[in-house]
Amino acid sequence: MSALLDQKYAKLFFLLDSDGDGVIAEDDFELMAERVVIAFGEQDTARGEEYAQRMARYGRALRAAADTDGDGRIDEGEFGRALLRVSDDFDTLVGPLYEAGFSLADRDGDGLVDKRDFGTFMVAVGVPEDAAGAAFDALADQGGRLSRAALMAAAAEYYRGAGPSATSGHLLFGAL
Ligand SMILES: [Ca+2]
Ligand SMILES: [Ca+2]
């Protein structure tokens, strides 16, 4: 795996280990989804349920790819190798989670997210507020708004881009 992917996946591992116990398990995906849904006040709504379901699906795909000994826990080494494989199916296994996340942050449904709502999302997944702000500034348009297409392009690059990037997708969760 490339050094850049290693760095990006290490940051994702740190974030996805929501309870901070050093391994990723089903409860981490549940906890992260719960934090995001609560941050937007979308408990018991269709959008909140959609996000939770897509997070669960992402978690199942990772476990299927990673959990070689079947104990339900993914350590950092297993995670990197599994995420590389899952990212091959970005459009079906990863993209839908980010689509659902964007829909939560795009409160008025106009296809654009502002810095404040982007920050709310990122802080809920464990990114420090200043890092979230810097990420937004790197990814947003001149008018200070992030489009759905720009978010999806950044996410795809974050998961799959192995080399130096033309865009700022590697900064999605803050500086590496
Ligand atoms: Ca954990
Ligand atoms: Ca919006």
PDB file of C-alpha atoms and ligand atoms in Angstrom:
ATOM      1  CA  MET A   1       0.000   0.000   0.000  1.00  0.00           C
ATOM      2  CA  SER A   2       1.236   3.532  -0.723  1.00  0.00           C
ATOM      3  CA  ALA A   3       2.493   5.752   2.089  1.00  0.00           C
ATOM      4  CA  LEU A   4      -0.313   8.225   1.398  1.00  0.00           C
ATOM      5  CA  LEU A   5      -3.010   5.553   1.660  1.00  0.00           C
ATOM      6  CA  ASP A   6      -1.368   4.314   4.857  1.00  0.00           C
ATOM      7  CA  GLN A   7      -1.648   7.782   6.376  1.00  0.00           C
ATOM      8  CA  LYS A   8      -5.237   8.257   5.291  1.00  0.00           C
ATOM      9  CA  TYR A   9      -6.343   4.827   6.479  1.00  0.00           C
ATOM     10  CA  ALA A  10      -4.579   5.323   9.811  1.00  0.00           C
ATOM     11  CA  LYS A  11      -6.653   8.461  10.351  1.00  0.00           C
ATOM     12  CA  LEU A  12      -9.843   6.604   9.417  1.00  0.00           C
ATOM     13  CA  PHE A  13      -8.978   3.818  11.833  1.00  0.00           C
ATOM     14  CA  PHE A  14      -8.487   6.339  14.622  1.00  0.00           C
ATOM     15  CA  LEU A  15     -11.854   7.986  13.842  1.00  0.00           C
ATOM     16  CA  LEU A  16     -13.791   4.745  13.353  1.00  0.00           C
ATOM     17  CA  ASP A  17     -12.551   3.361  16.653  1.00  0.00           C
ATOM     18  CA  SER A  18     -15.274   5.494  18.181  1.00  0.00           C
ATOM     19  CA  ASP A  19     -14.885   4.099  21.683  1.00  0.00           C
ATOM     20  CA  GLY A  20     -11.104   4.331  21.549  1.00  0.00           C
ATOM     21  CA  ASP A  21     -10.319   0.783  22.661  1.00  0.00           C
ATOM     22  CA  GLY A  22      -7.814   0.155  19.858  1.00  0.00           C
ATOM     23  CA  VAL A  23      -9.916  -2.191  17.742  1.00  0.00           C
ATOM     24  CA  ILE A  24     -12.889  -1.630  15.466  1.00  0.00           C
ATOM     25  CA  ALA A  25     -15.998  -3.671  16.181  1.00  0.00           C
ATOM     26  CA  GLU A  26     -19.714  -3.446  15.501  1.00  0.00           C
ATOM     27  CA  ASP A  27     -20.301  -1.149  18.458  1.00  0.00           C
ATOM     28  CA  ASP A  28     -17.937   1.440  16.976  1.00  0.00           C
ATOM     29  CA  PHE A  29     -20.054   1.753  13.831  1.00  0.00           C
ATOM     30  CA  GLU A  30     -23.222   2.004  15.925  1.00  0.00           C
ATOM     31  CA  LEU A  31     -21.693   4.645  18.175  1.00  0.00           C
ATOM     32  CA  MET A  32     -20.454   6.754  15.278  1.00  0.00           C
ATOM     33  CA  ALA A  33     -23.817   6.623  13.499  1.00  0.00           C
ATOM     34  CA  GLU A  34     -25.596   7.534  16.725  1.00  0.00           C
ATOM     35  CA  ARG A  35     -23.332  10.544  17.330  1.00  0.00           C
ATOM     36  CA  VAL A  36     -23.890  11.862  13.804  1.00  0.00           C
ATOM     37  CA  VAL A  37     -27.653  11.353  13.851  1.00  0.00           C
ATOM     38  CA  ILE A  38     -27.963  13.032  17.257  1.00  0.00           C
ATOM     39  CA  ALA A  39     -25.764  15.949  16.141  1.00  0.00           C
ATOM     40  CA  PHE A  40     -28.335  16.746  13.457  1.00  0.00           C
ATOM     41  CA  GLY A  41     -31.394  15.946  15.563  1.00  0.00           C
ATOM     42  CA  GLU A  42     -32.389  13.190  13.133  1.00  0.00           C
ATOM     43  CA  GLN A  43     -33.194  10.422  15.595  1.00  0.00           C
ATOM     44  CA  ASP A  44     -36.266   8.498  14.427  1.00  0.00           C
ATOM     45  CA  THR A  45     -36.317  10.192  11.016  1.00  0.00           C
ATOM     46  CA  ALA A  46     -35.965   8.547   7.613  1.00  0.00           C
ATOM     47  CA  ARG A  47     -32.703  10.365   6.944  1.00  0.00           C
ATOM     48  CA  GLY A  48     -31.268   9.351  10.284  1.00  0.00           C
ATOM     49  CA  GLU A  49     -32.302   5.732   9.766  1.00  0.00           C
ATOM     50  CA  GLU A  50     -30.815   5.749   6.272  1.00  0.00           C
ATOM     51  CA  TYR A  51     -27.478   6.940   7.623  1.00  0.00           C
ATOM     52  CA  ALA A  52     -27.448   4.314  10.381  1.00  0.00           C
ATOM     53  CA  GLN A  53     -28.265   1.551   7.904  1.00  0.00           C
ATOM     54  CA  ARG A  54     -25.550   2.596   5.510  1.00  0.00           C
ATOM     55  CA  MET A  55     -23.037   2.784   8.322  1.00  0.00           C
ATOM     56  CA  ALA A  56     -24.015  -0.740   9.372  1.00  0.00           C
ATOM     57  CA  ARG A  57     -23.593  -1.967   5.805  1.00  0.00           C
ATOM     58  CA  TYR A  58     -20.168  -0.338   5.563  1.00  0.00           C
ATOM     59  CA  GLY A  59     -19.251  -2.021   8.838  1.00  0.00           C
ATOM     60  CA  ARG A  60     -20.403  -5.427   7.599  1.00  0.00           C
ATOM     61  CA  ALA A  61     -18.374  -5.039   4.401  1.00  0.00           C
ATOM     62  CA  LEU A  62     -15.268  -4.151   6.373  1.00  0.00           C
ATOM     63  CA  ARG A  63     -15.698  -7.046   8.758  1.00  0.00           C
ATOM     64  CA  ALA A  64     -16.303  -9.458   5.895  1.00  0.00           C
ATOM     65  CA  ALA A  65     -13.080  -8.306   4.255  1.00  0.00           C
ATOM     66  CA  ALA A  66     -11.005  -7.985   7.418  1.00  0.00           C
ATOM     67  CA  ASP A  67     -12.009 -10.299  10.152  1.00  0.00           C
ATOM     68  CA  THR A  68      -9.888 -13.258   9.206  1.00  0.00           C
ATOM     69  CA  ASP A  69     -10.076 -14.938  12.609  1.00  0.00           C
ATOM     70  CA  GLY A  70     -13.804 -14.292  12.988  1.00  0.00           C
ATOM     71  CA  ASP A  71     -13.647 -12.672  16.426  1.00  0.00           C
ATOM     72  CA  GLY A  72     -15.595  -9.597  15.262  1.00  0.00           C
ATOM     73  CA  ARG A  73     -12.732  -7.209  15.949  1.00  0.00           C
ATOM     74  CA  ILE A  74     -10.571  -5.452  13.378  1.00  0.00           C
ATOM     75  CA  ASP A  75      -7.106  -4.288  14.363  1.00  0.00           C
ATOM     76  CA  GLU A  76      -5.234  -1.561  12.531  1.00  0.00           C
ATOM     77  CA  GLY A  77      -3.316  -3.928  10.253  1.00  0.00           C
ATOM     78  CA  GLU A  78      -6.433  -5.841   9.269  1.00  0.00           C
ATOM     79  CA  PHE A  79      -8.276  -2.573   8.759  1.00  0.00           C
ATOM     80  CA  GLY A  80      -5.840  -1.175   6.207  1.00  0.00           C
ATOM     81  CA  ARG A  81      -5.914  -4.308   4.088  1.00  0.00           C
ATOM     82  CA  ALA A  82      -9.689  -4.607   4.326  1.00  0.00           C
ATOM     83  CA  LEU A  83     -10.335  -0.970   3.505  1.00  0.00           C
ATOM     84  CA  LEU A  84      -8.194  -1.270   0.419  1.00  0.00           C
ATOM     85  CA  ARG A  85     -10.426  -4.107  -0.786  1.00  0.00           C
ATOM     86  CA  VAL A  86     -13.693  -2.465   0.218  1.00  0.00           C
ATOM     87  CA  SER A  87     -12.593   0.714  -1.567  1.00  0.00           C
ATOM     88  CA  ASP A  88     -12.454  -1.227  -4.823  1.00  0.00           C
ATOM     89  CA  ASP A  89     -16.243  -1.213  -4.529  1.00  0.00           C
ATOM     90  CA  PHE A  90     -16.386   2.412  -3.448  1.00  0.00           C
ATOM     91  CA  ASP A  91     -19.557   3.156  -5.406  1.00  0.00           C
ATOM     92  CA  THR A  92     -21.572   0.434  -3.688  1.00  0.00           C
ATOM     93  CA  LEU A  93     -19.903  -0.020  -0.277  1.00  0.00           C
ATOM     94  CA  VAL A  94     -18.506   3.392   0.698  1.00  0.00           C
ATOM     95  CA  GLY A  95     -20.131   6.029  -1.477  1.00  0.00           C
ATOM     96  CA  PRO A  96     -23.672   5.448  -0.186  1.00  0.00           C
ATOM     97  CA  LEU A  97     -22.532   6.172   3.378  1.00  0.00           C
ATOM     98  CA  TYR A  98     -21.120   9.523   2.304  1.00  0.00           C
ATOM     99  CA  GLU A  99     -24.225  10.276   0.249  1.00  0.00           C
ATOM    100  CA  ALA A 100     -26.345   9.665   3.334  1.00  0.00           C
ATOM    101  CA  GLY A 101     -24.015  11.768   5.476  1.00  0.00           C
ATOM    102  CA  PHE A 102     -24.223  14.629   3.015  1.00  0.00           C
ATOM    103  CA  SER A 103     -28.003  14.418   3.085  1.00  0.00           C
ATOM    104  CA  LEU A 104     -27.959  14.849   6.865  1.00  0.00           C
ATOM    105  CA  ALA A 105     -25.649  17.866   6.688  1.00  0.00           C
ATOM    106  CA  ASP A 106     -27.590  19.432   3.792  1.00  0.00           C
ATOM    107  CA  ARG A 107     -30.440  20.415   6.071  1.00  0.00           C
ATOM    108  CA  ASP A 108     -32.382  22.377   3.452  1.00  0.00           C
ATOM    109  CA  GLY A 109     -31.762  19.874   0.667  1.00  0.00           C
ATOM    110  CA  ASP A 110     -30.334  22.326  -1.868  1.00  0.00           C
ATOM    111  CA  GLY A 111     -27.289  20.176  -2.622  1.00  0.00           C
ATOM    112  CA  LEU A 112     -24.888  22.453  -0.752  1.00  0.00           C
ATOM    113  CA  VAL A 113     -23.436  22.316   2.759  1.00  0.00           C
ATOM    114  CA  ASP A 114     -22.045  25.312   4.593  1.00  0.00           C
ATOM    115  CA  LYS A 115     -19.054  25.403   6.908  1.00  0.00           C
ATOM    116  CA  ARG A 116     -21.101  25.224  10.058  1.00  0.00           C
ATOM    117  CA  ASP A 117     -23.007  22.070   9.110  1.00  0.00           C
ATOM    118  CA  PHE A 118     -19.864  20.463   7.710  1.00  0.00           C
ATOM    119  CA  GLY A 119     -18.203  21.183  11.056  1.00  0.00           C
ATOM    120  CA  THR A 120     -21.137  19.699  12.962  1.00  0.00           C
ATOM    121  CA  PHE A 121     -20.750  16.491  10.969  1.00  0.00           C
ATOM    122  CA  MET A 122     -16.991  16.246  11.297  1.00  0.00           C
ATOM    123  CA  VAL A 123     -16.939  16.975  15.014  1.00  0.00           C
ATOM    124  CA  ALA A 124     -19.553  14.213  15.459  1.00  0.00           C
ATOM    125  CA  VAL A 125     -17.216  11.696  13.798  1.00  0.00           C
ATOM    126  CA  GLY A 126     -14.312  12.809  15.958  1.00  0.00           C
ATOM    127  CA  VAL A 127     -12.472  15.428  13.884  1.00  0.00           C
ATOM    128  CA  PRO A 128     -11.325  18.457  15.922  1.00  0.00           C
ATOM    129  CA  GLU A 129     -13.265  21.609  15.060  1.00  0.00           C
ATOM    130  CA  ASP A 130     -10.247  23.530  13.731  1.00  0.00           C
ATOM    131  CA  ALA A 131      -9.240  20.622  11.495  1.00  0.00           C
ATOM    132  CA  ALA A 132     -12.794  20.387  10.182  1.00  0.00           C
ATOM    133  CA  GLY A 133     -12.734  24.087   9.363  1.00  0.00           C
ATOM    134  CA  ALA A 134      -9.452  23.753   7.484  1.00  0.00           C
ATOM    135  CA  ALA A 135     -10.807  20.774   5.555  1.00  0.00           C
ATOM    136  CA  PHE A 136     -13.880  22.730   4.563  1.00  0.00           C
ATOM    137  CA  ASP A 137     -11.794  25.686   3.379  1.00  0.00           C
ATOM    138  CA  ALA A 138      -9.725  23.332   1.227  1.00  0.00           C
ATOM    139  CA  LEU A 139     -12.734  21.636  -0.347  1.00  0.00           C
ATOM    140  CA  ALA A 140     -15.425  24.315  -0.615  1.00  0.00           C
ATOM    141  CA  ASP A 141     -16.113  26.566  -3.576  1.00  0.00           C
ATOM    142  CA  GLN A 142     -15.376  30.282  -3.742  1.00  0.00           C
ATOM    143  CA  GLY A 143     -18.707  31.049  -2.177  1.00  0.00           C
ATOM    144  CA  GLY A 144     -17.882  29.004   0.903  1.00  0.00           C
ATOM    145  CA  ARG A 145     -20.169  26.089   0.176  1.00  0.00           C
ATOM    146  CA  LEU A 146     -19.499  22.420  -0.462  1.00  0.00           C
ATOM    147  CA  SER A 147     -21.496  20.667  -3.173  1.00  0.00           C
ATOM    148  CA  ARG A 148     -22.556  17.040  -3.076  1.00  0.00           C
ATOM    149  CA  ALA A 149     -20.396  16.326  -6.130  1.00  0.00           C
ATOM    150  CA  ALA A 150     -17.344  17.933  -4.515  1.00  0.00           C
ATOM    151  CA  LEU A 151     -17.845  15.930  -1.314  1.00  0.00           C
ATOM    152  CA  MET A 152     -18.214  12.677  -3.236  1.00  0.00           C
ATOM    153  CA  ALA A 153     -15.120  13.399  -5.318  1.00  0.00           C
ATOM    154  CA  ALA A 154     -13.146  14.140  -2.146  1.00  0.00           C
ATOM    155  CA  ALA A 155     -14.357  10.955  -0.464  1.00  0.00           C
ATOM    156  CA  ALA A 156     -13.511   8.828  -3.500  1.00  0.00           C
ATOM    157  CA  GLU A 157     -10.051  10.316  -3.625  1.00  0.00           C
ATOM    158  CA  TYR A 158      -9.585   9.833   0.103  1.00  0.00           C
ATOM    159  CA  TYR A 159     -10.351   6.119  -0.100  1.00  0.00           C
ATOM    160  CA  ARG A 160      -8.721   5.309  -3.420  1.00  0.00           C
ATOM    161  CA  GLY A 161      -6.120   7.925  -4.272  1.00  0.00           C
ATOM    162  CA  ALA A 162      -2.728   6.268  -3.799  1.00  0.00           C
ATOM    163  CA  GLY A 163      -0.541   9.074  -5.083  1.00  0.00           C
ATOM    164  CA  PRO A 164      -0.147  12.844  -4.967  1.00  0.00           C
ATOM    165  CA  SER A 165      -3.533  14.333  -5.697  1.00  0.00           C
ATOM    166  CA  ALA A 166      -4.751  17.052  -7.977  1.00  0.00           C
ATOM    167  CA  THR A 167      -7.529  17.905  -5.550  1.00  0.00           C
ATOM    168  CA  SER A 168      -7.600  18.308  -1.786  1.00  0.00           C
ATOM    169  CA  GLY A 169      -9.480  15.076  -1.080  1.00  0.00           C
ATOM    170  CA  HIS A 170      -6.723  13.785   1.165  1.00  0.00           C
ATOM    171  CA  LEU A 171      -7.534  16.672   3.536  1.00  0.00           C
ATOM    172  CA  LEU A 172     -11.153  15.543   4.022  1.00  0.00           C
ATOM    173  CA  PHE A 173     -10.643  14.683   7.701  1.00  0.00           C
ATOM    174  CA  GLY A 174      -8.000  17.340   8.337  1.00  0.00           C
ATOM    175  CA  ALA A 175      -4.290  17.500   7.605  1.00  0.00           C
ATOM    176  CA  LEU A 176      -2.487  14.169   7.516  1.00  0.00           C
TER     177      LEU A 176
HETATM  178 CA    CA B   1     -13.381   0.215  19.267  1.00  0.00          CA
HETATM  179 CA    CA B   2     -27.945  23.007   2.001  1.00  0.00          CA
END
